[in-house]
mmCIF file of N, CA and C in Angstrom:
data_model
loop_
_atom_site.group_PDB
_atom_site.id
_atom_site.type_symbol
_atom_site.label_atom_id
_atom_site.label_comp_id
_atom_site.label_asym_id
_atom_site.label_seq_id
_atom_site.Cartn_x
_atom_site.Cartn_y
_atom_site.Cartn_z
ATOM 1 N N MET A 1 -112.898 -61.217 -16.523
ATOM 2 C CA MET A 1 -111.868 -61.796 -17.346
ATOM 3 C C MET A 1 -112.055 -61.455 -18.815
ATOM 4 N N GLY A 2 -113.177 -60.856 -19.184
ATOM 5 C CA GLY A 2 -113.428 -60.522 -20.568
ATOM 6 C C GLY A 2 -112.690 -59.283 -21.025
ATOM 7 N N GLU A 3 -112.039 -58.586 -20.111
ATOM 8 C CA GLU A 3 -111.323 -57.368 -20.475
ATOM 9 C C GLU A 3 -110.064 -57.707 -21.256
ATOM 10 N N LYS A 4 -109.647 -56.738 -22.049
ATOM 11 C CA LYS A 4 -108.430 -56.890 -22.837
ATOM 12 C C LYS A 4 -107.224 -56.984 -21.895
ATOM 13 N N ALA A 5 -106.293 -57.874 -22.200
ATOM 14 C CA ALA A 5 -105.098 -58.032 -21.378
ATOM 15 C C ALA A 5 -104.262 -56.756 -21.423
ATOM 16 N N VAL A 6 -103.695 -56.400 -20.294
ATOM 17 C CA VAL A 6 -102.869 -55.203 -20.201
ATOM 18 C C VAL A 6 -101.438 -55.564 -20.590
ATOM 19 N N GLU A 7 -100.863 -54.796 -21.481
ATOM 20 C CA GLU A 7 -99.476 -54.999 -21.902
ATOM 21 C C GLU A 7 -98.565 -54.455 -20.814
ATOM 22 N N ARG A 8 -97.747 -55.334 -20.217
ATOM 23 C CA ARG A 8 -96.875 -54.930 -19.120
ATOM 24 C C ARG A 8 -95.476 -54.549 -19.582
ATOM 25 N N ARG A 9 -95.153 -54.817 -20.804
ATOM 26 C CA ARG A 9 -93.803 -54.545 -21.282
ATOM 27 C C ARG A 9 -93.592 -53.046 -21.497
ATOM 28 N N LEU A 10 -92.404 -52.592 -21.133
ATOM 29 C CA LEU A 10 -92.069 -51.182 -21.304
ATOM 30 C C LEU A 10 -91.457 -50.906 -22.672
ATOM 31 N N CYS A 11 -90.899 -51.927 -23.289
ATOM 32 C CA CYS A 11 -90.223 -51.768 -24.579
ATOM 33 C C CYS A 11 -91.084 -52.341 -25.693
ATOM 34 N N GLN A 12 -91.104 -51.656 -26.825
ATOM 35 C CA GLN A 12 -91.884 -52.129 -27.967
ATOM 36 C C GLN A 12 -91.176 -53.301 -28.633
ATOM 37 N N ARG A 13 -91.967 -54.315 -28.976
ATOM 38 C CA ARG A 13 -91.416 -55.483 -29.645
ATOM 39 C C ARG A 13 -91.434 -55.281 -31.156
ATOM 40 N N PHE A 14 -90.454 -55.866 -31.822
ATOM 41 C CA PHE A 14 -90.397 -55.798 -33.273
ATOM 42 C C PHE A 14 -89.864 -57.120 -33.808
ATOM 43 N N LYS A 15 -90.075 -57.342 -35.100
ATOM 44 C CA LYS A 15 -89.683 -58.600 -35.738
ATOM 45 C C LYS A 15 -88.619 -58.338 -36.790
ATOM 46 N N ILE A 16 -87.693 -59.288 -36.906
ATOM 47 C CA ILE A 16 -86.666 -59.233 -37.939
ATOM 48 C C ILE A 16 -86.645 -60.601 -38.614
ATOM 49 N N ALA A 17 -87.066 -60.646 -39.864
ATOM 50 C CA ALA A 17 -87.098 -61.911 -40.601
ATOM 51 C C ALA A 17 -85.699 -62.514 -40.678
ATOM 52 N N GLY A 18 -85.597 -63.790 -40.358
ATOM 53 C CA GLY A 18 -84.325 -64.495 -40.457
ATOM 54 C C GLY A 18 -83.411 -64.360 -39.255
ATOM 55 N N ALA A 19 -83.810 -63.590 -38.233
ATOM 56 C CA ALA A 19 -82.976 -63.440 -37.036
ATOM 57 C C ALA A 19 -82.981 -64.752 -36.247
ATOM 58 N N THR A 20 -81.837 -65.083 -35.660
ATOM 59 C CA THR A 20 -81.726 -66.294 -34.851
ATOM 60 C C THR A 20 -81.013 -66.002 -33.539
ATOM 61 N N VAL A 21 -81.232 -66.898 -32.583
ATOM 62 C CA VAL A 21 -80.569 -66.831 -31.289
ATOM 63 C C VAL A 21 -79.818 -68.137 -31.074
ATOM 64 N N SER A 22 -78.593 -68.021 -30.617
ATOM 65 C CA SER A 22 -77.855 -69.165 -30.086
ATOM 66 C C SER A 22 -77.705 -68.870 -28.605
ATOM 67 N N TYR A 23 -77.928 -69.867 -27.770
ATOM 68 C CA TYR A 23 -77.849 -69.601 -26.337
ATOM 69 C C TYR A 23 -77.068 -70.687 -25.622
ATOM 70 N N ARG A 24 -76.564 -70.291 -24.469
ATOM 71 C CA ARG A 24 -75.981 -71.276 -23.563
ATOM 72 C C ARG A 24 -76.341 -70.868 -22.150
ATOM 73 N N LYS A 25 -76.594 -71.875 -21.364
ATOM 74 C CA LYS A 25 -76.941 -71.629 -19.970
ATOM 75 C C LYS A 25 -75.674 -71.252 -19.219
ATOM 76 N N GLU A 26 -75.780 -70.235 -18.380
ATOM 77 C CA GLU A 26 -74.636 -69.815 -17.576
ATOM 78 C C GLU A 26 -74.435 -70.835 -16.460
ATOM 79 N N ARG A 27 -73.206 -71.277 -16.298
ATOM 80 C CA ARG A 27 -72.885 -72.277 -15.291
ATOM 81 C C ARG A 27 -71.700 -71.806 -14.464
ATOM 82 N N PHE A 28 -71.549 -72.434 -13.313
ATOM 83 C CA PHE A 28 -70.418 -72.113 -12.454
ATOM 84 C C PHE A 28 -69.110 -72.435 -13.171
ATOM 85 N N PHE A 29 -69.074 -73.591 -13.843
ATOM 86 C CA PHE A 29 -67.920 -73.966 -14.656
ATOM 87 C C PHE A 29 -68.353 -73.911 -16.111
ATOM 88 N N PRO A 30 -68.022 -72.828 -16.827
ATOM 89 C CA PRO A 30 -68.509 -72.667 -18.200
ATOM 90 C C PRO A 30 -67.991 -73.759 -19.143
ATOM 91 N N THR A 31 -68.916 -74.523 -19.674
ATOM 92 C CA THR A 31 -68.603 -75.530 -20.682
ATOM 93 C C THR A 31 -69.773 -75.601 -21.641
ATOM 94 N N ARG A 32 -69.503 -76.060 -22.826
ATOM 95 C CA ARG A 32 -70.582 -76.278 -23.790
ATOM 96 C C ARG A 32 -71.235 -77.607 -23.428
ATOM 97 N N SER A 33 -72.545 -77.633 -23.413
ATOM 98 C CA SER A 33 -73.238 -78.865 -23.049
ATOM 99 C C SER A 33 -74.371 -79.134 -24.020
ATOM 100 N N ARG A 34 -75.004 -80.269 -23.830
ATOM 101 C CA ARG A 34 -76.130 -80.628 -24.679
ATOM 102 C C ARG A 34 -77.332 -79.724 -24.438
ATOM 103 N N GLY A 35 -77.319 -78.948 -23.382
ATOM 104 C CA GLY A 35 -78.419 -78.035 -23.092
ATOM 105 C C GLY A 35 -78.387 -76.768 -23.930
ATOM 106 N N ASP A 36 -77.271 -76.525 -24.620
ATOM 107 C CA ASP A 36 -77.135 -75.327 -25.438
ATOM 108 C C ASP A 36 -77.715 -75.577 -26.827
ATOM 109 N N GLU A 37 -78.195 -74.510 -27.468
ATOM 110 C CA GLU A 37 -78.736 -74.625 -28.822
ATOM 111 C C GLU A 37 -78.238 -73.470 -29.674
ATOM 112 N N GLU A 38 -78.195 -73.713 -30.972
ATOM 113 C CA GLU A 38 -77.777 -72.683 -31.918
ATOM 114 C C GLU A 38 -78.846 -72.465 -32.970
ATOM 115 N N PHE A 39 -78.895 -71.257 -33.482
ATOM 116 C CA PHE A 39 -79.751 -70.872 -34.612
ATOM 117 C C PHE A 39 -81.241 -71.116 -34.359
ATOM 118 N N CYS A 40 -81.708 -70.730 -33.189
ATOM 119 C CA CYS A 40 -83.133 -70.812 -32.857
ATOM 120 C C CYS A 40 -83.831 -69.594 -33.466
ATOM 121 N N PRO A 41 -84.932 -69.786 -34.187
ATOM 122 C CA PRO A 41 -85.621 -68.647 -34.815
ATOM 123 C C PRO A 41 -86.185 -67.658 -33.787
ATOM 124 N N VAL A 42 -85.957 -66.382 -34.043
ATOM 125 C CA VAL A 42 -86.483 -65.317 -33.186
ATOM 126 C C VAL A 42 -87.909 -64.997 -33.630
ATOM 127 N N ILE A 43 -88.829 -64.936 -32.665
ATOM 128 C CA ILE A 43 -90.210 -64.535 -32.961
ATOM 129 C C ILE A 43 -90.305 -63.016 -32.926
ATOM 130 N N ASP A 44 -89.829 -62.426 -31.838
ATOM 131 C CA ASP A 44 -89.754 -60.969 -31.748
ATOM 132 C C ASP A 44 -88.745 -60.593 -30.676
ATOM 133 N N LEU A 45 -88.355 -59.323 -30.669
ATOM 134 C CA LEU A 45 -87.418 -58.850 -29.673
ATOM 135 C C LEU A 45 -87.671 -57.393 -29.366
ATOM 136 N N SER A 46 -87.022 -56.932 -28.315
ATOM 137 C CA SER A 46 -87.108 -55.534 -27.909
ATOM 138 C C SER A 46 -85.800 -55.189 -27.209
ATOM 139 N N ARG A 47 -85.718 -53.967 -26.733
ATOM 140 C CA ARG A 47 -84.542 -53.560 -25.958
ATOM 141 C C ARG A 47 -84.440 -54.377 -24.676
ATOM 142 N N GLY A 48 -85.582 -54.872 -24.213
ATOM 143 C CA GLY A 48 -85.633 -55.558 -22.925
ATOM 144 C C GLY A 48 -85.544 -57.063 -22.972
ATOM 145 N N GLY A 49 -85.709 -57.673 -24.157
ATOM 146 C CA GLY A 49 -85.668 -59.127 -24.189
ATOM 147 C C GLY A 49 -85.964 -59.696 -25.558
ATOM 148 N N VAL A 50 -86.028 -61.026 -25.612
ATOM 149 C CA VAL A 50 -86.247 -61.731 -26.872
ATOM 150 C C VAL A 50 -87.155 -62.934 -26.639
ATOM 151 N N ARG A 51 -88.015 -63.202 -27.613
ATOM 152 C CA ARG A 51 -88.863 -64.400 -27.611
ATOM 153 C C ARG A 51 -88.438 -65.232 -28.810
ATOM 154 N N PHE A 52 -88.169 -66.522 -28.571
ATOM 155 C CA PHE A 52 -87.666 -67.370 -29.645
ATOM 156 C C PHE A 52 -88.175 -68.796 -29.508
ATOM 157 N N LEU A 53 -88.016 -69.556 -30.595
ATOM 158 C CA LEU A 53 -88.397 -70.961 -30.631
ATOM 159 C C LEU A 53 -87.197 -71.811 -30.238
ATOM 160 N N THR A 54 -87.454 -72.929 -29.577
ATOM 161 C CA THR A 54 -86.384 -73.808 -29.130
ATOM 162 C C THR A 54 -86.878 -75.253 -29.092
ATOM 163 N N GLN A 55 -85.958 -76.178 -29.172
ATOM 164 C CA GLN A 55 -86.324 -77.594 -29.088
ATOM 165 C C GLN A 55 -86.354 -78.084 -27.650
ATOM 166 N N LYS A 56 -85.831 -77.283 -26.725
ATOM 167 C CA LYS A 56 -85.719 -77.716 -25.328
ATOM 168 C C LYS A 56 -86.371 -76.695 -24.408
ATOM 169 N N PRO A 57 -87.011 -77.162 -23.341
ATOM 170 C CA PRO A 57 -87.570 -76.206 -22.381
ATOM 171 C C PRO A 57 -86.439 -75.540 -21.598
ATOM 172 N N LEU A 58 -86.635 -74.291 -21.265
ATOM 173 C CA LEU A 58 -85.648 -73.575 -20.458
ATOM 174 C C LEU A 58 -86.219 -73.362 -19.064
ATOM 175 N N LYS A 59 -85.381 -73.521 -18.071
ATOM 176 C CA LYS A 59 -85.810 -73.414 -16.680
ATOM 177 C C LYS A 59 -86.031 -71.949 -16.297
ATOM 178 N N PHE A 60 -87.183 -71.675 -15.667
ATOM 179 C CA PHE A 60 -87.534 -70.331 -15.214
ATOM 180 C C PHE A 60 -86.424 -69.759 -14.341
ATOM 181 N N LYS A 61 -86.069 -68.525 -14.599
ATOM 182 C CA LYS A 61 -85.049 -67.757 -13.876
ATOM 183 C C LYS A 61 -83.618 -68.205 -14.139
ATOM 184 N N SER A 62 -83.408 -69.193 -15.024
ATOM 185 C CA SER A 62 -82.026 -69.595 -15.293
ATOM 186 C C SER A 62 -81.312 -68.488 -16.066
ATOM 187 N N ARG A 63 -80.025 -68.353 -15.782
ATOM 188 C CA ARG A 63 -79.204 -67.342 -16.456
ATOM 189 C C ARG A 63 -78.740 -67.899 -17.787
ATOM 190 N N VAL A 64 -78.861 -67.087 -18.830
ATOM 191 C CA VAL A 64 -78.429 -67.519 -20.160
ATOM 192 C C VAL A 64 -77.625 -66.415 -20.837
ATOM 193 N N ARG A 65 -76.732 -66.843 -21.699
ATOM 194 C CA ARG A 65 -75.990 -65.926 -22.567
ATOM 195 C C ARG A 65 -76.516 -66.175 -23.966
ATOM 196 N N VAL A 66 -77.009 -65.124 -24.605
ATOM 197 C CA VAL A 66 -77.569 -65.276 -25.947
ATOM 198 C C VAL A 66 -76.713 -64.513 -26.952
ATOM 199 N N GLN A 67 -76.651 -65.075 -28.136
ATOM 200 C CA GLN A 67 -75.977 -64.432 -29.255
ATOM 201 C C GLN A 67 -77.045 -64.250 -30.328
ATOM 202 N N LEU A 68 -77.390 -63.008 -30.584
ATOM 203 C CA LEU A 68 -78.462 -62.660 -31.508
ATOM 204 C C LEU A 68 -77.856 -62.337 -32.869
ATOM 205 N N SER A 69 -78.177 -63.168 -33.867
ATOM 206 C CA SER A 69 -77.654 -62.972 -35.225
ATOM 207 C C SER A 69 -78.732 -62.361 -36.105
ATOM 208 N N ILE A 70 -78.395 -61.248 -36.753
ATOM 209 C CA ILE A 70 -79.324 -60.494 -37.590
ATOM 210 C C ILE A 70 -78.826 -60.536 -39.032
ATOM 211 N N PRO A 71 -79.679 -60.931 -39.990
ATOM 212 C CA PRO A 71 -79.252 -60.919 -41.390
ATOM 213 C C PRO A 71 -78.758 -59.530 -41.806
ATOM 214 N N GLY A 72 -77.602 -59.496 -42.476
ATOM 215 C CA GLY A 72 -77.044 -58.234 -42.944
ATOM 216 C C GLY A 72 -76.138 -57.541 -41.945
ATOM 217 N N GLU A 73 -76.108 -58.005 -40.705
ATOM 218 C CA GLU A 73 -75.229 -57.414 -39.690
ATOM 219 C C GLU A 73 -73.907 -58.181 -39.676
ATOM 220 N N ARG A 74 -72.817 -57.471 -39.503
ATOM 221 C CA ARG A 74 -71.495 -58.102 -39.517
ATOM 222 C C ARG A 74 -71.262 -59.033 -38.338
ATOM 223 N N SER A 75 -71.669 -58.598 -37.169
ATOM 224 C CA SER A 75 -71.400 -59.406 -35.980
ATOM 225 C C SER A 75 -72.670 -59.548 -35.147
ATOM 226 N N PRO A 76 -72.785 -60.672 -34.434
ATOM 227 C CA PRO A 76 -73.968 -60.876 -33.598
ATOM 228 C C PRO A 76 -73.922 -59.998 -32.350
ATOM 229 N N LEU A 77 -75.065 -59.840 -31.717
ATOM 230 C CA LEU A 77 -75.158 -59.109 -30.457
ATOM 231 C C LEU A 77 -75.056 -60.124 -29.327
ATOM 232 N N ASP A 78 -74.149 -59.892 -28.398
ATOM 233 C CA ASP A 78 -73.978 -60.774 -27.245
ATOM 234 C C ASP A 78 -74.663 -60.149 -26.045
ATOM 235 N N LEU A 79 -75.579 -60.911 -25.443
ATOM 236 C CA LEU A 79 -76.350 -60.407 -24.308
ATOM 237 C C LEU A 79 -76.460 -61.471 -23.229
ATOM 238 N N VAL A 80 -76.638 -61.017 -21.996
ATOM 239 C CA VAL A 80 -76.932 -61.930 -20.894
ATOM 240 C C VAL A 80 -78.302 -61.580 -20.340
ATOM 241 N N GLY A 81 -78.975 -62.588 -19.839
ATOM 242 C CA GLY A 81 -80.307 -62.359 -19.296
ATOM 243 C C GLY A 81 -80.797 -63.554 -18.511
ATOM 244 N N ARG A 82 -82.090 -63.501 -18.179
ATOM 245 C CA ARG A 82 -82.730 -64.583 -17.425
ATOM 246 C C ARG A 82 -83.981 -65.044 -18.144
ATOM 247 N N VAL A 83 -84.218 -66.340 -18.080
ATOM 248 C CA VAL A 83 -85.427 -66.911 -18.660
ATOM 249 C C VAL A 83 -86.614 -66.456 -17.820
ATOM 250 N N ARG A 84 -87.591 -65.836 -18.457
ATOM 251 C CA ARG A 84 -88.797 -65.372 -17.760
ATOM 252 C C ARG A 84 -89.944 -66.348 -17.935
ATOM 253 N N TRP A 85 -89.919 -67.105 -19.036
ATOM 254 C CA TRP A 85 -90.943 -68.121 -19.257
ATOM 255 C C TRP A 85 -90.489 -69.067 -20.364
ATOM 256 N N SER A 86 -91.055 -70.263 -20.358
ATOM 257 C CA SER A 86 -90.838 -71.254 -21.404
ATOM 258 C C SER A 86 -92.119 -72.072 -21.474
ATOM 259 N N THR A 87 -92.653 -72.265 -22.672
ATOM 260 C CA THR A 87 -93.937 -72.940 -22.805
ATOM 261 C C THR A 87 -93.915 -73.912 -23.979
ATOM 262 N N PHE A 88 -94.731 -74.948 -23.868
ATOM 263 C CA PHE A 88 -94.850 -75.947 -24.929
ATOM 264 C C PHE A 88 -95.488 -75.304 -26.152
ATOM 265 N N ASN A 89 -94.998 -75.635 -27.321
ATOM 266 C CA ASN A 89 -95.446 -75.068 -28.591
ATOM 267 C C ASN A 89 -96.097 -76.202 -29.395
ATOM 268 N N ALA A 90 -97.281 -76.623 -28.976
ATOM 269 C CA ALA A 90 -97.946 -77.823 -29.499
ATOM 270 C C ALA A 90 -98.089 -77.824 -31.017
ATOM 271 N N GLY A 91 -97.769 -78.973 -31.613
ATOM 272 C CA GLY A 91 -97.993 -79.176 -33.037
ATOM 273 C C GLY A 91 -97.077 -78.403 -33.964
ATOM 274 N N GLN A 92 -95.994 -77.860 -33.453
ATOM 275 C CA GLN A 92 -95.079 -77.059 -34.268
ATOM 276 C C GLN A 92 -93.735 -77.778 -34.409
ATOM 277 N N SER A 93 -92.932 -77.366 -35.379
ATOM 278 C CA SER A 93 -91.636 -78.015 -35.593
ATOM 279 C C SER A 93 -90.668 -77.760 -34.431
ATOM 280 N N TYR A 94 -90.766 -76.599 -33.799
ATOM 281 C CA TYR A 94 -89.993 -76.338 -32.585
ATOM 282 C C TYR A 94 -90.915 -76.601 -31.408
ATOM 283 N N LYS A 95 -90.472 -77.409 -30.461
ATOM 284 C CA LYS A 95 -91.348 -77.880 -29.388
ATOM 285 C C LYS A 95 -91.690 -76.818 -28.346
ATOM 286 N N TYR A 96 -90.855 -75.777 -28.221
ATOM 287 C CA TYR A 96 -91.051 -74.789 -27.156
ATOM 288 C C TYR A 96 -90.847 -73.366 -27.663
ATOM 289 N N GLN A 97 -91.422 -72.435 -26.918
ATOM 290 C CA GLN A 97 -91.121 -71.012 -27.046
ATOM 291 C C GLN A 97 -90.530 -70.589 -25.715
ATOM 292 N N ALA A 98 -89.630 -69.623 -25.754
ATOM 293 C CA ALA A 98 -89.034 -69.116 -24.524
ATOM 294 C C ALA A 98 -88.906 -67.603 -24.603
ATOM 295 N N GLY A 99 -88.957 -66.982 -23.440
ATOM 296 C CA GLY A 99 -88.754 -65.547 -23.331
ATOM 297 C C GLY A 99 -87.604 -65.258 -22.387
ATOM 298 N N VAL A 100 -86.648 -64.466 -22.852
ATOM 299 C CA VAL A 100 -85.493 -64.088 -22.038
ATOM 300 C C VAL A 100 -85.517 -62.584 -21.843
ATOM 301 N N GLN A 101 -85.434 -62.167 -20.585
ATOM 302 C CA GLN A 101 -85.333 -60.745 -20.254
ATOM 303 C C GLN A 101 -83.853 -60.412 -20.119
ATOM 304 N N PHE A 102 -83.407 -59.394 -20.869
ATOM 305 C CA PHE A 102 -82.005 -59.003 -20.816
ATOM 306 C C PHE A 102 -81.686 -58.328 -19.485
ATOM 307 N N ASN A 103 -80.457 -58.540 -19.014
ATOM 308 C CA ASN A 103 -79.975 -57.822 -17.837
ATOM 309 C C ASN A 103 -79.873 -56.337 -18.186
ATOM 310 N N PRO A 104 -79.775 -55.475 -17.165
ATOM 311 C CA PRO A 104 -79.636 -54.038 -17.444
ATOM 312 C C PRO A 104 -78.380 -53.755 -18.277
ATOM 313 N N TYR A 105 -78.347 -52.568 -18.851
ATOM 314 C CA TYR A 105 -77.204 -52.130 -19.649
ATOM 315 C C TYR A 105 -76.330 -51.228 -18.788
ATOM 316 N N GLY A 106 -75.032 -51.419 -18.876
ATOM 317 C CA GLY A 106 -74.101 -50.611 -18.102
ATOM 318 C C GLY A 106 -72.742 -51.277 -18.088
ATOM 319 N N LEU A 107 -71.831 -50.725 -17.318
ATOM 320 C CA LEU A 107 -70.470 -51.250 -17.270
ATOM 321 C C LEU A 107 -70.226 -52.137 -16.058
ATOM 322 N N GLU A 108 -71.235 -52.321 -15.222
ATOM 323 C CA GLU A 108 -71.094 -53.157 -14.041
ATOM 324 C C GLU A 108 -71.070 -54.635 -14.424
ATOM 325 N N LYS A 109 -70.606 -55.455 -13.478
ATOM 326 C CA LYS A 109 -70.578 -56.906 -13.687
ATOM 327 C C LYS A 109 -71.995 -57.413 -13.951
ATOM 328 N N ASP A 110 -72.116 -58.366 -14.848
ATOM 329 C CA ASP A 110 -73.392 -58.995 -15.226
ATOM 330 C C ASP A 110 -74.350 -58.064 -15.960
ATOM 331 N N HIS A 111 -73.896 -56.884 -16.360
ATOM 332 C CA HIS A 111 -74.719 -55.991 -17.172
ATOM 333 C C HIS A 111 -74.345 -56.189 -18.643
ATOM 334 N N ASN A 112 -75.249 -55.831 -19.514
ATOM 335 C CA ASN A 112 -74.967 -55.845 -20.949
ATOM 336 C C ASN A 112 -74.281 -54.538 -21.324
ATOM 337 N N HIS A 113 -73.355 -54.620 -22.261
ATOM 338 C CA HIS A 113 -72.585 -53.437 -22.646
ATOM 339 C C HIS A 113 -73.505 -52.392 -23.281
ATOM 340 N N PRO A 114 -73.325 -51.114 -22.954
ATOM 341 C CA PRO A 114 -74.166 -50.055 -23.524
ATOM 342 C C PRO A 114 -74.161 -50.007 -25.058
ATOM 343 N N GLN A 115 -73.065 -50.418 -25.697
ATOM 344 C CA GLN A 115 -73.027 -50.419 -27.167
ATOM 345 C C GLN A 115 -74.048 -51.392 -27.754
ATOM 346 N N VAL A 116 -74.359 -52.457 -27.019
ATOM 347 C CA VAL A 116 -75.370 -53.410 -27.484
ATOM 348 C C VAL A 116 -76.736 -52.725 -27.501
ATOM 349 N N LEU A 117 -77.006 -51.920 -26.488
ATOM 350 C CA LEU A 117 -78.264 -51.166 -26.454
ATOM 351 C C LEU A 117 -78.341 -50.212 -27.646
ATOM 352 N N THR A 118 -77.243 -49.552 -27.962
ATOM 353 C CA THR A 118 -77.209 -48.648 -29.117
ATOM 354 C C THR A 118 -77.545 -49.401 -30.400
ATOM 355 N N ARG A 119 -76.998 -50.591 -30.553
ATOM 356 C CA ARG A 119 -77.294 -51.403 -31.745
ATOM 357 C C ARG A 119 -78.752 -51.851 -31.761
ATOM 358 N N LEU A 120 -79.297 -52.225 -30.594
ATOM 359 C CA LEU A 120 -80.706 -52.633 -30.527
ATOM 360 C C LEU A 120 -81.638 -51.479 -30.880
ATOM 361 N N VAL A 121 -81.321 -50.276 -30.418
ATOM 362 C CA VAL A 121 -82.138 -49.100 -30.743
ATOM 363 C C VAL A 121 -82.114 -48.856 -32.254
ATOM 364 N N ALA A 122 -80.946 -49.008 -32.873
ATOM 365 C CA ALA A 122 -80.844 -48.832 -34.329
ATOM 366 C C ALA A 122 -81.672 -49.888 -35.064
ATOM 367 N N LEU A 123 -81.645 -51.121 -34.583
ATOM 368 C CA LEU A 123 -82.454 -52.183 -35.193
ATOM 369 C C LEU A 123 -83.942 -51.908 -35.003
ATOM 370 N N GLU A 124 -84.305 -51.446 -33.824
ATOM 371 C CA GLU A 124 -85.705 -51.103 -33.544
ATOM 372 C C GLU A 124 -86.187 -50.038 -34.522
ATOM 373 N N THR A 125 -85.378 -49.016 -34.734
ATOM 374 C CA THR A 125 -85.727 -47.935 -35.656
ATOM 375 C C THR A 125 -85.895 -48.468 -37.080
ATOM 376 N N ARG A 126 -85.027 -49.382 -37.453
ATOM 377 C CA ARG A 126 -85.042 -49.932 -38.810
ATOM 378 C C ARG A 126 -86.192 -50.914 -39.056
ATOM 379 N N PHE A 127 -86.545 -51.711 -38.051
ATOM 380 C CA PHE A 127 -87.496 -52.800 -38.275
ATOM 381 C C PHE A 127 -88.869 -52.608 -37.627
ATOM 382 N N MET A 128 -89.044 -51.583 -36.829
ATOM 383 C CA MET A 128 -90.333 -51.364 -36.175
ATOM 384 C C MET A 128 -91.392 -51.056 -37.219
ATOM 385 N N GLU A 129 -92.512 -51.757 -37.137
ATOM 386 C CA GLU A 129 -93.619 -51.486 -38.053
ATOM 387 C C GLU A 129 -94.282 -50.187 -37.633
ATOM 388 N N PRO A 130 -94.642 -49.335 -38.597
ATOM 389 C CA PRO A 130 -95.285 -48.071 -38.233
ATOM 390 C C PRO A 130 -96.636 -48.323 -37.564
ATOM 391 N N ALA A 131 -96.964 -47.460 -36.622
ATOM 392 C CA ALA A 131 -98.253 -47.568 -35.927
ATOM 393 C C ALA A 131 -99.379 -47.296 -36.917
ATOM 394 N N PRO A 132 -100.502 -47.998 -36.778
ATOM 395 C CA PRO A 132 -101.621 -47.749 -37.694
ATOM 396 C C PRO A 132 -102.143 -46.323 -37.547
ATOM 397 N N ALA A 133 -102.565 -45.756 -38.664
ATOM 398 C CA ALA A 133 -103.108 -44.391 -38.650
ATOM 399 C C ALA A 133 -104.423 -44.386 -37.879
ATOM 400 N N PRO A 134 -104.678 -43.333 -37.104
ATOM 401 C CA PRO A 134 -105.938 -43.261 -36.356
ATOM 402 C C PRO A 134 -107.127 -43.178 -37.309
ATOM 403 N N GLU A 135 -108.205 -43.819 -36.900
ATOM 404 C CA GLU A 135 -109.418 -43.804 -37.728
ATOM 405 C C GLU A 135 -110.068 -42.432 -37.673
ATOM 406 N N LYS A 136 -110.564 -41.990 -38.832
ATOM 407 C CA LYS A 136 -111.264 -40.702 -38.888
ATOM 408 C C LYS A 136 -112.744 -40.962 -38.685
ATOM 409 N N SER A 137 -113.384 -40.088 -37.921
ATOM 410 C CA SER A 137 -114.812 -40.298 -37.675
ATOM 411 C C SER A 137 -115.683 -39.448 -38.536
#
């Protein structure tokens, strides 16, 4: 167990200061409910998903629609995905952290529109921190 944890994510995560997520749980009869939240701070995101702070726990595997707001962008990014995890955030102003994995990109039902992927790639290029330079021996 002393070995370094293996990173399983295929997409690189990046941070955008001031980015927020508003989400609503997907339901059979779409209505706004007390389970929805707005303007939750984003911790990091990637092409494949988003990690954010929330006041409420999210149920594992529940379907959610997220609206990702980026400072300086004209319109938010609308995405659908599934909750992959939600954990207690002890001693912090937001009680929980949650991770949402985005659905695939494409034109099929329940997929995210390919233009959203194009916008995410542009944001990744703009906000990705450069990799540290290799050490010289």
